[in-house]
Structures are given as C-alpha cells and as structure tokens.
GROMACS .gro file of N, CA and C in nm:
model
  267
    1UNK      N    1  12.472   7.016   7.106
    1UNK     CA    2  12.474   7.109   7.198
    1UNK      C    3  12.642   7.103   7.316
    2UNK      N    4  12.675   6.932   7.359
    2UNK     CA    5  12.777   6.934   7.441
    2UNK      C    6  12.853   6.969   7.352
    3UNK      N    7  12.863   6.947   7.219
    3UNK     CA    8  12.985   6.957   7.144
    3UNK      C    9  13.019   7.107   7.145
    4UNK      N   10  12.931   7.194   7.139
    4UNK     CA   11  12.917   7.363   7.129
    4UNK      C   12  12.972   7.403   7.239
    5UNK      N   13  12.975   7.332   7.394
    5UNK     CA   14  12.985   7.347   7.492
    5UNK      C   15  13.141   7.305   7.537
    6UNK      N   16  13.185   7.240   7.473
    6UNK     CA   17  13.331   7.162   7.503
    6UNK      C   18  13.429   7.221   7.401
    7UNK      N   19  13.360   7.322   7.277
    7UNK     CA   20  13.458   7.399   7.197
    7UNK      C   21  13.432   7.511   7.251
    8UNK      N   22  13.353   7.588   7.318
    8UNK     CA   23  13.374   7.693   7.369
    8UNK      C   24  13.455   7.692   7.553
    9UNK      N   25  13.451   7.636   7.562
    9UNK     CA   26  13.556   7.569   7.684
    9UNK      C   27  13.675   7.547   7.656
   10UNK      N   28  13.710   7.491   7.491
   10UNK     CA   29  13.860   7.477   7.483
   10UNK      C   30  13.900   7.606   7.435
   11UNK      N   31  13.839   7.710   7.365
   11UNK     CA   32  13.849   7.773   7.329
   11UNK      C   33  13.902   7.927   7.429
   12UNK      N   34  13.823   7.924   7.540
   12UNK     CA   35  13.854   7.969   7.629
   12UNK      C   36  13.937   7.946   7.679
   13UNK      N   37  13.978   7.804   7.699
   13UNK     CA   38  14.118   7.770   7.816
   13UNK      C   39  14.206   7.856   7.712
   14UNK      N   40  14.235   7.780   7.597
   14UNK     CA   41  14.329   7.860   7.476
   14UNK      C   42  14.384   8.003   7.491
   15UNK      N   43  14.229   8.055   7.458
   15UNK     CA   44  14.236   8.214   7.452
   15UNK      C   45  14.336   8.255   7.641
   16UNK      N   46  14.316   8.172   7.715
   16UNK     CA   47  14.373   8.206   7.838
   16UNK      C   48  14.503   8.193   7.856
   17UNK      N   49  14.608   8.111   7.748
   17UNK     CA   50  14.704   8.045   7.822
   17UNK      C   51  14.764   8.058   7.669
   18UNK      N   52  14.744   8.158   7.592
   18UNK     CA   53  14.770   8.128   7.422
   18UNK      C   54  14.918   8.076   7.422
   19UNK      N   55  15.027   8.126   7.464
   19UNK     CA   56  15.153   8.202   7.487
   19UNK      C   57  15.149   7.946   7.477
   20UNK      N   58  15.078   7.917   7.549
   20UNK     CA   59  15.134   7.772   7.556
   20UNK      C   60  15.023   7.704   7.515
   21UNK      N   61  14.943   7.713   7.437
   21UNK     CA   62  14.850   7.663   7.336
   21UNK      C   63  14.954   7.635   7.160
   22UNK      N   64  14.981   7.767   7.195
   22UNK     CA   65  15.098   7.845   7.029
   22UNK      C   66  15.248   7.708   7.071
   23UNK      N   67  15.293   7.679   7.190
   23UNK     CA   68  15.425   7.611   7.196
   23UNK      C   69  15.415   7.496   7.185
   24UNK      N   70  15.248   7.415   7.129
   24UNK     CA   71  15.246   7.259   7.133
   24UNK      C   72  15.290   7.245   7.026
   25UNK      N   73  15.339   7.127   6.964
   25UNK     CA   74  15.390   7.050   6.875
   25UNK      C   75  15.255   7.070   6.751
   26UNK      N   76  15.138   6.997   6.817
   26UNK     CA   77  15.042   7.006   6.734
   26UNK      C   78  14.935   7.116   6.701
   27UNK      N   79  14.995   7.224   6.772
   27UNK     CA   80  14.916   7.374   6.710
   27UNK      C   81  14.927   7.389   6.586
   28UNK      N   82  14.793   7.399   6.553
   28UNK     CA   83  14.781   7.438   6.389
   28UNK      C   84  14.851   7.531   6.311
   29UNK      N   85  14.907   7.487   6.213
   29UNK     CA   86  15.033   7.558   6.127
   29UNK      C   87  14.993   7.615   5.971
   30UNK      N   88  15.007   7.773   5.947
   30UNK     CA   89  14.998   7.768   5.824
   30UNK      C   90  15.162   7.747   5.698
   31UNK      N   91  15.164   7.758   5.610
   31UNK     CA   92  15.217   7.706   5.546
   31UNK      C   93  15.398   7.788   5.525
   32UNK      N   94  15.414   7.874   5.614
   32UNK     CA   95  15.507   7.916   5.684
   32UNK      C   96  15.552   7.847   5.763
   33UNK      N   97  15.471   7.767   5.885
   33UNK     CA   98  15.493   7.691   5.952
   33UNK      C   99  15.468   7.795   6.139
   34UNK      N  100  15.394   7.917   6.103
   34UNK     CA  101  15.362   8.011   6.183
   34UNK      C  102  15.189   7.948   6.223
   35UNK      N  103  15.232   7.966   6.352
   35UNK     CA  104  15.052   7.937   6.407
   35UNK      C  105  14.950   8.001   6.373
   36UNK      N  106  14.826   7.904   6.374
   36UNK     CA  107  14.725   7.984   6.275
   36UNK      C  108  14.663   8.098   6.369
   37UNK      N  109  14.561   8.195   6.354
   37UNK     CA  110  14.496   8.241   6.476
   37UNK      C  111  14.376   8.150   6.558
   38UNK      N  112  14.381   8.150   6.626
   38UNK     CA  113  14.256   8.072   6.755
   38UNK      C  114  14.144   8.089   6.676
   39UNK      N  115  14.122   8.161   6.608
   39UNK     CA  116  14.008   8.187   6.530
   39UNK      C  117  13.953   8.071   6.412
   40UNK      N  118  14.078   8.040   6.363
   40UNK     CA  119  14.111   7.948   6.238
   40UNK      C  120  14.120   7.749   6.292
   41UNK      N  121  14.131   7.763   6.453
   41UNK     CA  122  14.127   7.636   6.513
   41UNK      C  123  14.009   7.522   6.467
   42UNK      N  124  14.029   7.419   6.436
   42UNK     CA  125  13.933   7.320   6.470
   42UNK      C  126  13.879   7.261   6.607
   43UNK      N  127  13.795   7.203   6.637
   43UNK     CA  128  13.744   7.125   6.703
   43UNK      C  129  13.903   7.020   6.736
   44UNK      N  130  13.893   6.982   6.640
   44UNK     CA  131  13.975   6.840   6.641
   44UNK      C  132  14.141   6.949   6.708
   45UNK      N  133  14.206   7.030   6.682
   45UNK     CA  134  14.298   7.092   6.729
   45UNK      C  135  14.291   7.134   6.823
   46UNK      N  136  14.194   7.221   6.876
   46UNK     CA  137  14.142   7.230   6.995
   46UNK      C  138  14.216   7.085   7.163
   47UNK      N  139  14.114   7.018   7.094
   47UNK     CA  140  14.124   6.900   7.158
   47UNK      C  141  14.275   6.841   7.183
   48UNK      N  142  14.309   6.844   7.048
   48UNK     CA  143  14.476   6.813   7.039
   48UNK      C  144  14.549   6.872   7.129
   49UNK      N  145  14.557   6.999   7.151
   49UNK     CA  146  14.639   7.058   7.183
   49UNK      C  147  14.606   7.081   7.349
   50UNK      N  148  14.507   7.079   7.392
   50UNK     CA  149  14.471   7.078   7.500
   50UNK      C  150  14.477   6.940   7.586
   51UNK      N  151  14.487   6.826   7.478
   51UNK     CA  152  14.600   6.700   7.595
   51UNK      C  153  14.780   6.697   7.554
   52UNK      N  154  14.778   6.777   7.457
   52UNK     CA  155  14.934   6.782   7.444
   52UNK      C  156  14.984   6.860   7.582
   53UNK      N  157  14.936   6.977   7.602
   53UNK     CA  158  14.969   7.067   7.743
   53UNK      C  159  14.957   7.038   7.847
   54UNK      N  160  14.863   6.936   7.883
   54UNK     CA  161  14.840   6.846   8.007
   54UNK      C  162  14.686   6.856   8.004
   55UNK      N  163  14.641   6.984   8.018
   55UNK     CA  164  14.490   7.033   8.033
   55UNK      C  165  14.372   6.953   8.000
   56UNK      N  166  14.404   6.823   7.945
   56UNK     CA  167  14.279   6.698   7.920
   56UNK      C  168  14.385   6.550   7.925
   57UNK      N  169  14.352   6.483   8.054
   57UNK     CA  170  14.371   6.378   8.018
   57UNK      C  171  14.347   6.266   7.944
   58UNK      N  172  14.380   6.177   7.889
   58UNK     CA  173  14.358   6.102   7.790
   58UNK      C  174  14.193   6.045   7.783
   59UNK      N  175  14.166   5.996   7.885
   59UNK     CA  176  13.992   5.989   7.890
   59UNK      C  177  13.918   6.072   7.831
   60UNK      N  178  13.969   6.203   7.897
   60UNK     CA  179  13.892   6.302   7.850
   60UNK      C  180  13.919   6.361   7.673
   61UNK      N  181  14.036   6.322   7.638
   61UNK     CA  182  14.051   6.324   7.515
   61UNK      C  183  13.982   6.252   7.442
   62UNK      N  184  13.960   6.102   7.473
   62UNK     CA  185  13.930   6.000   7.426
   62UNK      C  186  13.762   6.010   7.386
   63UNK      N  187  13.667   6.088   7.483
   63UNK     CA  188  13.545   6.130   7.493
   63UNK      C  189  13.530   6.255   7.437
   64UNK      N  190  13.635   6.301   7.418
   64UNK     CA  191  13.612   6.457   7.339
   64UNK      C  192  13.613   6.442   7.206
   65UNK      N  193  13.659   6.364   7.159
   65UNK     CA  194  13.701   6.300   7.000
   65UNK      C  195  13.562   6.225   6.959
   66UNK      N  196  13.479   6.144   7.083
   66UNK     CA  197  13.390   6.064   7.026
   66UNK      C  198  13.247   6.167   7.058
   67UNK      N  199  13.294   6.261   7.096
   67UNK     CA  200  13.184   6.370   7.108
   67UNK      C  201  13.147   6.447   6.965
   68UNK      N  202  13.285   6.438   6.955
   68UNK     CA  203  13.337   6.577   6.794
   68UNK      C  204  13.210   6.513   6.724
   69UNK      N  205  13.260   6.363   6.726
   69UNK     CA  206  13.235   6.283   6.573
   69UNK      C  207  13.053   6.259   6.590
   70UNK      N  208  12.975   6.252   6.689
   70UNK     CA  209  12.889   6.259   6.752
   70UNK      C  210  12.814   6.381   6.680
   71UNK      N  211  12.899   6.511   6.669
   71UNK     CA  212  12.826   6.616   6.664
   71UNK      C  213  12.834   6.625   6.514
   72UNK      N  214  12.922   6.587   6.438
   72UNK     CA  215  12.972   6.583   6.346
   72UNK      C  216  12.810   6.525   6.241
   73UNK      N  217  12.748   6.439   6.303
   73UNK     CA  218  12.649   6.352   6.238
   73UNK      C  219  12.526   6.452   6.211
   74UNK      N  220  12.508   6.549   6.308
   74UNK     CA  221  12.397   6.664   6.294
   74UNK      C  222  12.467   6.798   6.216
   75UNK      N  223  12.591   6.804   6.202
   75UNK     CA  224  12.657   6.918   6.147
   75UNK      C  225  12.616   6.903   6.006
   76UNK      N  226  12.552   7.088   5.931
   76UNK     CA  227  12.528   7.029   5.792
   76UNK      C  228  12.680   7.055   5.715
   77UNK      N  229  12.778   7.144   5.752
   77UNK     CA  230  12.895   7.139   5.667
   77UNK      C  231  12.948   6.993   5.658
   78UNK      N  232  12.936   6.927   5.748
   78UNK     CA  233  12.995   6.764   5.705
   78UNK      C  234  12.892   6.726   5.627
   79UNK      N  235  12.803   6.717   5.645
   79UNK     CA  236  12.682   6.608   5.564
   79UNK      C  237  12.725   6.685   5.392
   80UNK      N  238  12.761   6.836   5.385
   80UNK     CA  239  12.744   6.892   5.219
   80UNK      C  240  12.924   6.846   5.215
   81UNK      N  241  13.021   6.815   5.261
   81UNK     CA  242  13.133   6.791   5.216
   81UNK      C  243  13.135   6.625   5.238
   82UNK      N  244  13.036   6.557   5.283
   82UNK     CA  245  13.056   6.413   5.275
   82UNK      C  246  12.933   6.405   5.160
   83UNK      N  247  12.876   6.425   5.116
   83UNK     CA  248  12.767   6.424   5.018
   83UNK      C  249  12.663   6.387   5.063
   84UNK      N  250  12.626   6.385   5.157
   84UNK     CA  251  12.486   6.290   5.236
   84UNK      C  252  12.405   6.462   5.198
   85UNK      N  253  12.254   6.336   5.189
   85UNK     CA  254  12.133   6.406   5.145
   85UNK      C  255  12.064   6.380   5.256
   86UNK      N  256  12.020   6.529   5.327
   86UNK     CA  257  11.920   6.468   5.435
   86UNK      C  258  11.812   6.409   5.371
   87UNK      N  259  11.730   6.277   5.457
   87UNK     CA  260  11.640   6.206   5.428
   87UNK      C  261  11.538   6.175   5.544
   88UNK      N  262  11.462   6.135   5.534
   88UNK     CA  263  11.319   6.095   5.657
   88UNK      C  264  11.361   6.005   5.791
   89UNK      N  265  11.497   5.941   5.779
   89UNK     CA  266  11.580   5.900   5.914
   89UNK      C  267  11.635   6.020   5.944
   0.00000   0.00000   0.00000
C-alpha cells in the first residue's frame, strides 16, 4: 500500500509541474527521443525524475527504491515476468 501511495504522490507532483519533469535527462523517452506520456512512466522513472529535479533528496530516493522493491515482491506482474509461481509461503 505504501508503494501505491508513493506512486500516486509522485504522479501528482509530476502532473503539477510537467514541464520541469519532461526536461529531466532521465525522463522516459520513446524511440524518437520524445518524452513518453505520464501514464507510461514507471515508478522507477518517477523516482529518478523527482530526484533529478530536486523534489526528492538522496535518502528519500534510496528509501523509495527500497519500497518499490518490496512492493514488487507481491506484485503479480513481477511474479509473472520472473517466472515465479505462488506456493505455500
């Protein structure tokens, strides 16, 4: 749940200052070099852009990535792409 809250907050921040976010060097781009629409950004991209433009300090960036990793442990899509199968634990 904390991962969802983080993602929602970062999405809101990016949407409120899209010009700044789109100018970040690490903003996700398509094959032509154009910045992708916000709905195509991953949580990694949101964290990296927020840090690059100064919205997140380094310690919060590191915590955000740790939170993202723990969220991925229970994320169904991550299980699927990693080939993990649910079991008793």
